[in-house]
Coordinates of C-alpha atoms in Angstrom, one line a residue:
Chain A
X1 CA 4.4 -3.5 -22.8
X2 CA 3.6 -7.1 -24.1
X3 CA 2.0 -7.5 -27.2
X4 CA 1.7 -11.5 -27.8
X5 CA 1.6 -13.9 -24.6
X6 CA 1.6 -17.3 -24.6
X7 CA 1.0 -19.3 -21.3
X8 CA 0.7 -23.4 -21.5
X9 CA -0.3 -22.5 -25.4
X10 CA -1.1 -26.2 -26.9
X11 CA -1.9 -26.3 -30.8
X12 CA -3.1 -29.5 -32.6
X13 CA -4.5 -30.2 -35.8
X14 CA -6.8 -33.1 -35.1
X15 CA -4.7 -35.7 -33.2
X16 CA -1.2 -34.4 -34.4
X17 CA 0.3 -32.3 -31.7
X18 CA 1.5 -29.2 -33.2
X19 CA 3.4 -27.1 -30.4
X20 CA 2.0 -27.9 -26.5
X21 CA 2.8 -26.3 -23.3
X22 CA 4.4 -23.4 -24.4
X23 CA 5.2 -19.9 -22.6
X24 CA 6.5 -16.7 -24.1
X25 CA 6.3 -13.3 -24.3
X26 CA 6.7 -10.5 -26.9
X27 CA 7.4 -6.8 -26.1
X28 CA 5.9 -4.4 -27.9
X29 CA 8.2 -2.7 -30.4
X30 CA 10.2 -6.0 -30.7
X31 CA 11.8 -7.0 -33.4
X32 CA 11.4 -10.9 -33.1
X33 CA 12.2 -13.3 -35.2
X34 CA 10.9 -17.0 -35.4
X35 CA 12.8 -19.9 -36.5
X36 CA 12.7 -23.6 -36.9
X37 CA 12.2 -26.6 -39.5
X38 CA 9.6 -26.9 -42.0
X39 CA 7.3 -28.4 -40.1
X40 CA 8.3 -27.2 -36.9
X41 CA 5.0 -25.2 -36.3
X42 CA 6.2 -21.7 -36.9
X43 CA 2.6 -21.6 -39.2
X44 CA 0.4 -22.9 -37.1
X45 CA 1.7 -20.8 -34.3
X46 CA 1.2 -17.7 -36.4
X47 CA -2.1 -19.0 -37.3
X48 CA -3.0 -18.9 -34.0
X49 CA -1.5 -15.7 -33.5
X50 CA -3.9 -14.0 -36.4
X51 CA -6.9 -15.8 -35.0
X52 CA -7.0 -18.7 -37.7
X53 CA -7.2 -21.3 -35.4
X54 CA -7.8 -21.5 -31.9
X55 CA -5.2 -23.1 -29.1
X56 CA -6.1 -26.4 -28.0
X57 CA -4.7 -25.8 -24.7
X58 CA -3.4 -22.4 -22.9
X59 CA -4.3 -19.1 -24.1
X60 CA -3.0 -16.9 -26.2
X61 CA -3.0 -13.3 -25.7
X62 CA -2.6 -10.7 -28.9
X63 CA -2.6 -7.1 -28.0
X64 CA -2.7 -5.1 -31.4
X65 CA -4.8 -2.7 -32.8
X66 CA -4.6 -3.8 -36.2
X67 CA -2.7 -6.7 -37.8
X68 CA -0.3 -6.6 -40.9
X69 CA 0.2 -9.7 -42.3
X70 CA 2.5 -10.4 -45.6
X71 CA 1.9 -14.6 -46.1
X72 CA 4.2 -16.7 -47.5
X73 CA 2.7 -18.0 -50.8
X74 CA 1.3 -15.4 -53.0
X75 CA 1.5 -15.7 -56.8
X76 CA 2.1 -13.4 -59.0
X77 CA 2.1 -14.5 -62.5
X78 CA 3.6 -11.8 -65.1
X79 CA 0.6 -10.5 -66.5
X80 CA -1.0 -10.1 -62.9
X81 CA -3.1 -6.5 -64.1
X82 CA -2.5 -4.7 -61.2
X83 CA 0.3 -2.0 -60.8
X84 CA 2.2 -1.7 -57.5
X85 CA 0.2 1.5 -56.2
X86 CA -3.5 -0.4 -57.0
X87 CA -2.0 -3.4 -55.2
X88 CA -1.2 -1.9 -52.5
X89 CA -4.3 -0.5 -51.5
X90 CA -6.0 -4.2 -52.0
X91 CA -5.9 -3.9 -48.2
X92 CA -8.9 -1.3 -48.1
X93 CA -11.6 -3.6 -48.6
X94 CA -14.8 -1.6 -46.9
X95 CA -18.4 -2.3 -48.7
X96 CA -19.8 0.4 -50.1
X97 CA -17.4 2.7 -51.2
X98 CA -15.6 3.2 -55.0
X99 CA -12.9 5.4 -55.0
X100 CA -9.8 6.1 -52.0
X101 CA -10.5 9.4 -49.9
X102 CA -7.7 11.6 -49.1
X103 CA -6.7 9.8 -46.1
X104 CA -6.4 6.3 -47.6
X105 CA -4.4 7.8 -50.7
X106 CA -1.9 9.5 -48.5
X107 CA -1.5 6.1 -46.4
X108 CA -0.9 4.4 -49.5
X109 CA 1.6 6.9 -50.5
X110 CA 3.4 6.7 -47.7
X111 CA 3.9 3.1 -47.8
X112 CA 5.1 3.1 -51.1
X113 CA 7.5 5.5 -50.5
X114 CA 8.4 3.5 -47.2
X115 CA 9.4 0.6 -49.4
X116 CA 11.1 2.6 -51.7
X117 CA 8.7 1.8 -54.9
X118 CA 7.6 5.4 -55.5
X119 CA 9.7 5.0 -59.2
X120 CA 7.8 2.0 -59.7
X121 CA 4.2 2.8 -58.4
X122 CA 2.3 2.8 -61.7
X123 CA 4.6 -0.3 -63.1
X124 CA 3.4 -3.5 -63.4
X125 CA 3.5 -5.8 -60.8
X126 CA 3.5 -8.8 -62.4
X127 CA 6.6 -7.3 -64.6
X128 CA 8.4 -6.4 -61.1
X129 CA 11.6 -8.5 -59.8
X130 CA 11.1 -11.2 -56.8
X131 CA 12.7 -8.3 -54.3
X132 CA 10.3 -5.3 -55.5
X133 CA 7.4 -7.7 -55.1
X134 CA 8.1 -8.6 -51.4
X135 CA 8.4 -4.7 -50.7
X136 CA 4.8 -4.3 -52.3
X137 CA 3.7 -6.9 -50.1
X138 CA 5.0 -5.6 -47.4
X139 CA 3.7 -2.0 -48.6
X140 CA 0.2 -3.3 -48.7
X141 CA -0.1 -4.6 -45.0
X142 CA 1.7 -1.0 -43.8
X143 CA -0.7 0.6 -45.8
X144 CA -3.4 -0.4 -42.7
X145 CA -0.9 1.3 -40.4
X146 CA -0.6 -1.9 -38.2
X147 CA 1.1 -2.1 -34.7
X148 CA 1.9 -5.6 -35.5
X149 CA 3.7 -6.8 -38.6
X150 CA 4.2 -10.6 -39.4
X151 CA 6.5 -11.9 -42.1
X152 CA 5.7 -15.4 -43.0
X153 CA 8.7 -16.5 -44.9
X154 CA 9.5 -13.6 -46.4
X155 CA 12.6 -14.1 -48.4
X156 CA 12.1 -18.0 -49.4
X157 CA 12.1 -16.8 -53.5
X158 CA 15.0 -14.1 -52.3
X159 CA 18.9 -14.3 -52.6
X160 CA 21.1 -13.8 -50.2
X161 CA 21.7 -10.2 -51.1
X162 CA 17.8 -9.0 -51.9
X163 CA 17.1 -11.0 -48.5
X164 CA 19.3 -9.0 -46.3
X165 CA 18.2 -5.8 -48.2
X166 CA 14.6 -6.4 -47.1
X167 CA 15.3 -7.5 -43.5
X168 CA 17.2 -3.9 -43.4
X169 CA 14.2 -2.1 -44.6
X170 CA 11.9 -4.2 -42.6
X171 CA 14.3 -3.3 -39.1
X172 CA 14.2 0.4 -40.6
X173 CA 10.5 0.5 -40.5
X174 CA 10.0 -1.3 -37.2
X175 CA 12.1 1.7 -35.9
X176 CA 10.6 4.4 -37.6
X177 CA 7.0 3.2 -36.7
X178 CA 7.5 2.0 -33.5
X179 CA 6.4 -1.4 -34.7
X180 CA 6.1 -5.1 -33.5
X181 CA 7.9 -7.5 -36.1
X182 CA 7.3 -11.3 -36.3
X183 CA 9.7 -12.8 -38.8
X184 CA 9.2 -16.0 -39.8
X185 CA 12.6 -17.7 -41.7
X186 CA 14.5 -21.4 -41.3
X187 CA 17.3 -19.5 -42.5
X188 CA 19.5 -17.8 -39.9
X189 CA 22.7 -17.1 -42.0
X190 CA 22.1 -13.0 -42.4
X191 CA 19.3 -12.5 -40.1
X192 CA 21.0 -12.4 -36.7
X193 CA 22.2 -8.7 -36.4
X194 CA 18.7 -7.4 -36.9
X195 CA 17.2 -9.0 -34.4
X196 CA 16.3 -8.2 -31.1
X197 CA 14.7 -11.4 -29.8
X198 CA 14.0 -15.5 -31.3
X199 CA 11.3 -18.2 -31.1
X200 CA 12.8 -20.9 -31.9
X201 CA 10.2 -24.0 -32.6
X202 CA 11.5 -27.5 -32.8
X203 CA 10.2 -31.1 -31.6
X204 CA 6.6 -29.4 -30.2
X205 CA 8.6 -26.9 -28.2
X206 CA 9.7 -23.3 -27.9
X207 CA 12.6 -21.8 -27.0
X208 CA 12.9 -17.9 -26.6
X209 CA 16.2 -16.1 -26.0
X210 CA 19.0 -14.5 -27.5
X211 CA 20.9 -16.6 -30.2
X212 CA 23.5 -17.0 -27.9
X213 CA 21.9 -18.7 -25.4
X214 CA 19.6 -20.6 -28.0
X215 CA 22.5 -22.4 -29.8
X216 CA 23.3 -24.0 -26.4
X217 CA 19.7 -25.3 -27.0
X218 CA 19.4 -26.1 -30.5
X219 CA 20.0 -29.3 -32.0
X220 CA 23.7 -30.1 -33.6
X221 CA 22.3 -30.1 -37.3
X222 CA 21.5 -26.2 -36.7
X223 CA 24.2 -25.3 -33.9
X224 CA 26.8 -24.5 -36.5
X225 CA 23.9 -22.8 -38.6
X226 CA 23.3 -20.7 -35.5
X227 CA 26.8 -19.6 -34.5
X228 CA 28.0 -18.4 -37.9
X229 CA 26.8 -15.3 -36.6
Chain B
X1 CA -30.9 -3.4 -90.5
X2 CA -32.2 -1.6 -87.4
X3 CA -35.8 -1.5 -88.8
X4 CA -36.3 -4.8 -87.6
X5 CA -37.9 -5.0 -84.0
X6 CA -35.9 -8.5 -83.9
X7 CA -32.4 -6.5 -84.5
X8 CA -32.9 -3.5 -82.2
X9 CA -33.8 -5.8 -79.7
X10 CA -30.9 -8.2 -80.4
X11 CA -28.4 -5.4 -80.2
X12 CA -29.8 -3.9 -77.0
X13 CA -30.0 -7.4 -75.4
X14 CA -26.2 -7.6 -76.6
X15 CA -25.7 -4.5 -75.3
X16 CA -26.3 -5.3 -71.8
X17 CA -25.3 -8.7 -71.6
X18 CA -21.8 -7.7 -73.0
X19 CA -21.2 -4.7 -70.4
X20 CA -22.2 -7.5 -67.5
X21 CA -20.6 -9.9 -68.9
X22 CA -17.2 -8.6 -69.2
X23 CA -17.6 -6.7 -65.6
X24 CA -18.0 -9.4 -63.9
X25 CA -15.5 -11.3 -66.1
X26 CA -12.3 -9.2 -64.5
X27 CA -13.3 -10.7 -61.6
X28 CA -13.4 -13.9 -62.9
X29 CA -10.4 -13.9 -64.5
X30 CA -8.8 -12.6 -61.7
X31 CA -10.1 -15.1 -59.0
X32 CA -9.3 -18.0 -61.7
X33 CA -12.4 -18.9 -61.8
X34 CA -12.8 -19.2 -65.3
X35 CA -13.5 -23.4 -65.3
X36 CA -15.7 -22.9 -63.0
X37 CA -17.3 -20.5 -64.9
X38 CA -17.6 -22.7 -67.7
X39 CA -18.9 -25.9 -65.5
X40 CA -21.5 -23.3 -64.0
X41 CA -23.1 -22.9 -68.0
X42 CA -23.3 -26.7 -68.5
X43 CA -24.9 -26.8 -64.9
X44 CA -27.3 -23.7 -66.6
X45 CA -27.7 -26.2 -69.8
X46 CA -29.6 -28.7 -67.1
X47 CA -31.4 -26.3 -65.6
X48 CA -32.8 -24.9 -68.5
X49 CA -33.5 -28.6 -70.0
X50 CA -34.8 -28.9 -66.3
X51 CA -37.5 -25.8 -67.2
X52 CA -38.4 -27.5 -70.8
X53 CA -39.2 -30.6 -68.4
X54 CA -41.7 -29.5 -65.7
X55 CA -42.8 -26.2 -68.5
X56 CA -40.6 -22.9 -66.7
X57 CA -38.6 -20.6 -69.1
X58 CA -35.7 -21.9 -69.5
X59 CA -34.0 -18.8 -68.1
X60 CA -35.5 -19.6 -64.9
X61 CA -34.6 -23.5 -64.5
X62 CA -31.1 -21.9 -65.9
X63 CA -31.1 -19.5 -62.9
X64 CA -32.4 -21.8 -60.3
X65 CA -29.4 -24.4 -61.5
X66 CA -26.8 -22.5 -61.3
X67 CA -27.1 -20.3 -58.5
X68 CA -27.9 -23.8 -56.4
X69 CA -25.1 -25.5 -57.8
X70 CA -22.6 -21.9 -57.3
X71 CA -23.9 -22.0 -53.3
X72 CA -23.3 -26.0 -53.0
X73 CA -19.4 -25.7 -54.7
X74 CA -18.6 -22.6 -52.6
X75 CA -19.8 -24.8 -49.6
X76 CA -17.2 -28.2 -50.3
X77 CA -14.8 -25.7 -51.5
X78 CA -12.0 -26.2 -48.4
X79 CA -8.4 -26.6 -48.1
X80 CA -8.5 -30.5 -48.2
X81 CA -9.6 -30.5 -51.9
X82 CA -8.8 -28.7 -55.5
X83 CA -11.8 -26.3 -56.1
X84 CA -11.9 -27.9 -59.8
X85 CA -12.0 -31.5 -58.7
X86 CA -15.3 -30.5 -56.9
X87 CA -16.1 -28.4 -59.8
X88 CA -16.6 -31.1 -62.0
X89 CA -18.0 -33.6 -59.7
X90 CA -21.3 -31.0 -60.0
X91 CA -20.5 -29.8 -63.5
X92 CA -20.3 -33.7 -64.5
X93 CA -23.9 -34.4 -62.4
X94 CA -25.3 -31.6 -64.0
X95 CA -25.0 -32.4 -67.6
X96 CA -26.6 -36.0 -67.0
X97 CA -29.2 -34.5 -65.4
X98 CA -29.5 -32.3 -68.4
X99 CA -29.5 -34.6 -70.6
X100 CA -32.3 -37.0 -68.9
X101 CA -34.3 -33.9 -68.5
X102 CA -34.3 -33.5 -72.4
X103 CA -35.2 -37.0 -72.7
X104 CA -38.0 -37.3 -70.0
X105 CA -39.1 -33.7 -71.5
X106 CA -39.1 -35.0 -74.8
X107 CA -37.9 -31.9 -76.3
X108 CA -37.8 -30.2 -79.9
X109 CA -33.5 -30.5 -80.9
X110 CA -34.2 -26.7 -81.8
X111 CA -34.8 -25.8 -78.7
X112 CA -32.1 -27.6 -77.3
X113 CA -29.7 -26.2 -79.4
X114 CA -31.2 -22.8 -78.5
X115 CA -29.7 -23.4 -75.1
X116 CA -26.8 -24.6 -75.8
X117 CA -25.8 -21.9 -79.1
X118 CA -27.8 -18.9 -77.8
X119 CA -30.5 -17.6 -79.7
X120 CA -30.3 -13.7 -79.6
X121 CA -32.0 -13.0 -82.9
X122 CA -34.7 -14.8 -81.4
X123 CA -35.0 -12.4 -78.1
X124 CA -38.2 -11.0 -77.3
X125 CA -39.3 -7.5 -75.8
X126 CA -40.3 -8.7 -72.5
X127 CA -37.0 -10.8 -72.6
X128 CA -34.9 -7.9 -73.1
X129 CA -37.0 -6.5 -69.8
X130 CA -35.9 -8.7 -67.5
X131 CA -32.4 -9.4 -68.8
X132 CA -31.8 -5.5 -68.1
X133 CA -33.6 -6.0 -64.7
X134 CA -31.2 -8.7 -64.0
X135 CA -28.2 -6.8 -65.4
X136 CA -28.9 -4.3 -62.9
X137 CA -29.5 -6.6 -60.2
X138 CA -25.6 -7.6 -60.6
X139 CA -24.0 -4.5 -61.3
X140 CA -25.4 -3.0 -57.8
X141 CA -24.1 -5.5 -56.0
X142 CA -20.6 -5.5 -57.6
X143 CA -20.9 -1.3 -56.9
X144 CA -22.0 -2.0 -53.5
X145 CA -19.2 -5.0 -53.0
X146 CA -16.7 -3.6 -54.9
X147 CA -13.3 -3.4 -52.5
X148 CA -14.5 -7.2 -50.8
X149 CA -14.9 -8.4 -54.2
X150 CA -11.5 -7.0 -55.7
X151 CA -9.7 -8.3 -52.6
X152 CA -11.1 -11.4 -53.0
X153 CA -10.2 -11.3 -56.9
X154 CA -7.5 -10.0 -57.2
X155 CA -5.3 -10.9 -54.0
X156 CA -7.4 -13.7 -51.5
X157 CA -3.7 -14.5 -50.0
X158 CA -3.9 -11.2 -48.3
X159 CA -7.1 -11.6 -46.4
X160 CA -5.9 -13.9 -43.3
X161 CA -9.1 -13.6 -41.4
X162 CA -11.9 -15.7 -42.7
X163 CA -14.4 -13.4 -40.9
X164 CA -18.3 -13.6 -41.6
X165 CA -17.9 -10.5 -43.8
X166 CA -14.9 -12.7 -46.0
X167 CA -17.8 -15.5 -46.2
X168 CA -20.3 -13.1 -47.8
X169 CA -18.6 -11.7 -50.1
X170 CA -17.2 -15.6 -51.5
X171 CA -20.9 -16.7 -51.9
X172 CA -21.6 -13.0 -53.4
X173 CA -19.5 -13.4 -55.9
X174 CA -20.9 -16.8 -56.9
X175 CA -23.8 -15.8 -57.1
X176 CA -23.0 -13.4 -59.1
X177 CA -21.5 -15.5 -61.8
X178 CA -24.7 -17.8 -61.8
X179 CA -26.7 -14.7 -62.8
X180 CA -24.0 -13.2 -65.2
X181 CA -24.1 -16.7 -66.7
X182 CA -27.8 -17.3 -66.9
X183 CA -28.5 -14.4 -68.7
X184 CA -25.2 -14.5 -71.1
X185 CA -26.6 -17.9 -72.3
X186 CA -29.2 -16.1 -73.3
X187 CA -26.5 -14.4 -76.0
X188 CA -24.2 -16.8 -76.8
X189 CA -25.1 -19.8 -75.7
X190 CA -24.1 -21.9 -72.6
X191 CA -21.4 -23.9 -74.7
X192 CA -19.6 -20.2 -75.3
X193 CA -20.0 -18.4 -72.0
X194 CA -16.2 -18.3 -71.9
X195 CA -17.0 -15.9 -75.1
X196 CA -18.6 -12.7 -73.3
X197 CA -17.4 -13.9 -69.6
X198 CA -13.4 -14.8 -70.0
X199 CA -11.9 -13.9 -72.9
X200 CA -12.1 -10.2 -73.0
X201 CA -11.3 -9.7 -69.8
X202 CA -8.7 -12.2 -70.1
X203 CA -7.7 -9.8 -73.0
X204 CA -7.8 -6.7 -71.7
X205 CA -5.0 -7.8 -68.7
X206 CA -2.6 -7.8 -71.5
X207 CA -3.6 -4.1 -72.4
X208 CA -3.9 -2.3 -69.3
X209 CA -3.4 -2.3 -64.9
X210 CA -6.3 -1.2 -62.6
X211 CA -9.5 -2.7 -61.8
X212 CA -11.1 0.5 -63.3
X213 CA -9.7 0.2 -66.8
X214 CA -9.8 -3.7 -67.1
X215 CA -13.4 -3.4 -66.7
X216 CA -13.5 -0.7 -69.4
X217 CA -11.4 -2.5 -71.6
X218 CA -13.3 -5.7 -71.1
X219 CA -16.6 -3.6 -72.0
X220 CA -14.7 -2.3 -75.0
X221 CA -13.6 -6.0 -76.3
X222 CA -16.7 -7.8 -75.2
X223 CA -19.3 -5.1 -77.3
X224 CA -17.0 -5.0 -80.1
X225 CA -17.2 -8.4 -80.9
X226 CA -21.2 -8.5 -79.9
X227 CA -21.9 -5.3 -82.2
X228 CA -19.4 -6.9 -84.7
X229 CA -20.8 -10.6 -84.6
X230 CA -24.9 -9.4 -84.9
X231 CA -23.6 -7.4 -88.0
X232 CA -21.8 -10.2 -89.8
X233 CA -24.6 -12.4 -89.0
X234 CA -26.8 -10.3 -90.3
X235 CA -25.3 -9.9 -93.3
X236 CA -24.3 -13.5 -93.8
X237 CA -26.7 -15.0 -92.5
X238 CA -24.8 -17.3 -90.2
X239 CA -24.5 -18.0 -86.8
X240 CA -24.3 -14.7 -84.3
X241 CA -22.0 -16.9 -82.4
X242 CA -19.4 -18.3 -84.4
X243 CA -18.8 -14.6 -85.2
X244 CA -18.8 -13.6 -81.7
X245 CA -16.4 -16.0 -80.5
X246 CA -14.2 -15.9 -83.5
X247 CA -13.7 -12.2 -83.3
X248 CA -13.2 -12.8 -79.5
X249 CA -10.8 -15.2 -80.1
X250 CA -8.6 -13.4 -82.2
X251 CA -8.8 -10.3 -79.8
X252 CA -7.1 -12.4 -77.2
X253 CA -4.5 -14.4 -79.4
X254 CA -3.5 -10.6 -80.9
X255 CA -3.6 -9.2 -77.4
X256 CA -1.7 -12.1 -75.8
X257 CA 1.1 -11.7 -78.6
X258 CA 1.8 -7.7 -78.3
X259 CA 2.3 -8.8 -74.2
X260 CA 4.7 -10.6 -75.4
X261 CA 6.4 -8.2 -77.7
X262 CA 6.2 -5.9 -74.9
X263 CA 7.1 -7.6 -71.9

C-alpha cells in the first residue's frame, strides 16, 4: 500500500521554484524520514502534502484517513494555562458541543499514556521541560487516531539525548499503531537506525533511498554527516 | 445604596458586562489579542463620536465601528504582515476620524468623556435591556463555538488546514470582541477596556489550567473589582473607574507575583 505519491510534483512560491519534477513513493506503515537544508523545501513539500498549498506541476496523491500533524514552531510561554491532558484534547474542535464523551476521553487517555505523560497529565504545560512538551504535541495529533503522522522539525529545541528518546517513542508508536511517519530533521547524526526509508531534498530535487545509497548522492558538505551512521 | 434605581441598575449592568467581559477575555488573552483589543475601543471611541455626529446612540455608531473595522483587520491579516502593524494602521485612522467627528458634531466635552471614561452610574433601564440582549447574543455563540474558538485561542499552530470552517470561526471571534467591547465601554470606558476584557483573565492564568476555570476565575476577578469599584465610588464619590481598574490592577500585579513564587 502507498500512502503519499508524487509523480512530476513541481512546487513554487510565485516565481521561486521550490522542488519541480519530482517522483516518489511512500508505503503505508513507513517510517520515512525527510532531510535537507533549511531552505531545501522539506516545508513546502509537507505543505503540499497537508493540502496548504497546491503543486504547480504534477500531482500529488495523499491517501490517509486522517492527518496528525505536530508543526515546528509552537510557543509555549510558562504561564501558557493549559495542563497537558486539556492540551491534548485541543485537537477536538467540533461546533456545538461543551464537554468530551466517553470516546474522546478514552482517546485522550490513551495518548497520554502513549507518550508516557500520564504522571504529568494535570501539570502545567507551560511549567513542563522542552522534551515533555514535544510528547504532548505529539499526544495531541495521536489523540485523532491518524494513519498519517508528520513531524516537522521535531527535536530543533531538543538535545541529543531527549532527541533520540523521542525518535524511539515515535518508531515505538509507528509500530504499535501501524502508522505512516514523515519526519522532518536537517540533523542525521542519531536518526539513521530508526528509519526505514529518506527524502532527501536539495538544489529543487529529491532523492529517495536508503542512506547508503543517498550518501553516494549527497553533496560533500553532508556526505560525512551521512555516513557517521 | 441599593434604593437608588440608578445603583441597582449600575450593578446589574456591571454584572453582566463583567461575566462577558472576562469570558471572552480568556480568549483574548489566549489568542494575544489583547492590543488589538485595545485599538478595537479607540476604533469604538470614533464610532460612537461617529453616532453623536449624524444623531445614533453612541452604542450603535460604537457597534457599527468596531465590528467593521474587526472584519477589515481579520481580512489584511496574512502571513506577509505583523497583525499589529495592521492593527494600528486602522486603530490610528480611527481615532482621527473620532476626533473630526467630535468636531464636525460639535459635541458637549461631557459627553465625550462619557465615551471615553464610561458612565455606568448614568445607565438607564432600557440600556440595561439591551446590554443583557447583547450579552446573550455573545455568550451563545462562544457556547455554540466553543472547541473552534479554544483551538483557535489557545493553540492556532495546531490547526494546519485553513478550511472554510477555520475561516469562520477567526471572523467569529472578532466579532465577538467588537460586541464584548462596545458594550464594556459602556462600563468602563473605551480608554480602560483592557480593565474588564484583559486583565483578569490575564490574572486568572496565573491561578489556574483549563478553559473551564480560567473563565470562572476571570468572572470571579472581573465582578470583584466591578462590585468593589461601584461601592467605593459610591461611597467616595469618585470615579467608578479609577476604582475598577486600580483594584484590577493590583489583582494581576499580586497574581503575577505568587506565579512567580510558585513556579
Amino acid at each position: 500500500m502507498v500512502t503519499i505519491a508524487a509523480r512530476d510534483l513541481g512546487i513554487r512560491y510565485g516565481k521561486t521554484s521550490i522542488l519541480s519534477d519530482v517522483n516518489f513513493q511512500i508505503h503505508s506503515e513507513a517510517f520515512v524520514v525527510i532531510l535537507g537544508d533549511n531552505g531545501a523545501g522539506k516545508t513546502s513539500l509537507i505543505r503540499t502534502i497537508l493540502g496548504q498549498t497546491q503543486p504547480s506541476t504534477g500531482t500529488l496523491t495523499v491517501q490517509a484517513q486522517k492527518i496528525g500533524y505536530v508543526p515546528q514552531f509552537r510557543s509555549i510561554s510558562a504561564d501558557y494555562p493549559l495542563s497537558v491532558r486539556d492540551f491534548v484534547g485541543l485537537g477536538f474542535n467540533q461546533p456545538g458541543r461543551l464537554w468530551f464523551n466517553a470516546q474522546e476521553k478514552a482517546a485522550i487517555q490513551a495518548a497520554i499514556k502513549q507518550v508516557d505523560l500520564t504522571d504529568l497529565a494535570n501539570h502545567r504545560l507551560g511549567l513542563s521541560s522542552g522534551g515533555q512538551k514535544q510528547r504532548a504535541f505529539v499526544a495531541q495529533a495521536l489523540a485523532q487516531e491518524p494513519d498519517l503522522l508528520i513531524l516537522d522539525e521535531p527535536t530543533a529545541s531538543l538535545d541529543e539525548k531527549h532527541s533520540l528518546a523521542l525518535v524511539k517513542m515515535v518508531r515505538r508508536l509507528q509500530q504499535e499503531r501501524g502508522l505512516t511517519v514523515l519526519w522532518i530533521t536537517h540533523d542525521t547524526q542519531w536518526i539513521n537506525d530508526y528509519a526505514d526509508d529518506y527524502l532527501w531534498l536539495a538544489n529543487g530535487d529529491l532523492k529517495q533511498g536508503k542512506i547508503a545509497d543517498l550518501a553516494q548522492d549527497v553533496p560533500v558538505g553532508h556526505r560525512q554527516e551521512v555516513n557517521h551512521v | 445604596m441599593f434604593e437608588y434605581s440608578f445603583m441597582q441598575n449600575a450593578f446589574m449592568a456591571g454584572t453582566v458586562v463583567s461575566i462577558v467581559a472576562a469570558v471572552v477575555g480568556t480568549f483574548v488573552v489566549a489568542r494575544n489579542y489583547a492590543f488589538l483589543t485595545h485599538s478595537l475601543s479607540e476604533i469604538g471611541f470614533a464610532g460612537a463620536a461617529f453616532g453623536f455626529w449624524i444623531g445614533w446612540p453612541p452604542l450603535l455608531g460604537m457597534m457599527a465601528a468596531t465590528f467593521l473595522s474587526s472584519l477589515s483587520i481579520g481580512a489584511l491579516d496574512s502571513r506577509y504582515t505583523k497583525r499589529d502593524n495592521v492593527t494600528s494602521a486602522v486603530s490610528a485612522l480611527a481615532i482621527g476620524l473620532g476626533i473630526l467627528f467630535l468636531a464636525l458634531g460639535h459635541t458637549a466635552t461631557s459627553a465625550a468623556t462619557g465615551i471615553l471614561f464610561g458612565s455606568v452610574l448614568g445607565i438607564s433601564h432600557f440600556d440595561l435591556l439591551v446590554l443583557l440582549a447583547l450579552a446573550l447574543v455573545v455568550l451563545l455563540v462562544m457556547l455554540v463555538d466553543y472547541r473552534p474558538l479554544r483551538q483557535l485561542a489557545f493553540d492556532e499552530a495546531g490547526i494546519y488546514r485553513d478550511s472554510w470552517s477555520v475561516r469562520i470561526t477567526k471572523y467569529l471571534f472578532l466579532a465577538v470582541i467588537a460586541l464584548t467591547v462596545s458594550i464594556s465601554a459602556q462600563l468602563v470606558g473605551s480608554l480602560l477596556i483592557f480593565v474588564l476584557i484583559t486583565l483578569p483573565a490575564a490574572s486568572a492564568k496565573y491561578w489556574v489550567t483549563g478553559v473551564a476555570r480560567l473563565m470562572g476565575v476571570a468572572v470571579a476577578f472581573a465582578l470583584f473589582g466591578t462590585w468593589m469599584g461601584l461601592t467605593l465610588a459610591y461611597l467616595t464619590n469618585l470615579p467608578t473607574s479609577f476604582f475598577i481598574a486600580t483594584i484590577e490592577v493590583v489583582i494581576y500585579l499580586l497574581s503575577l507575583w505568587s506565579f512567580r513564587q510558585r513556579a
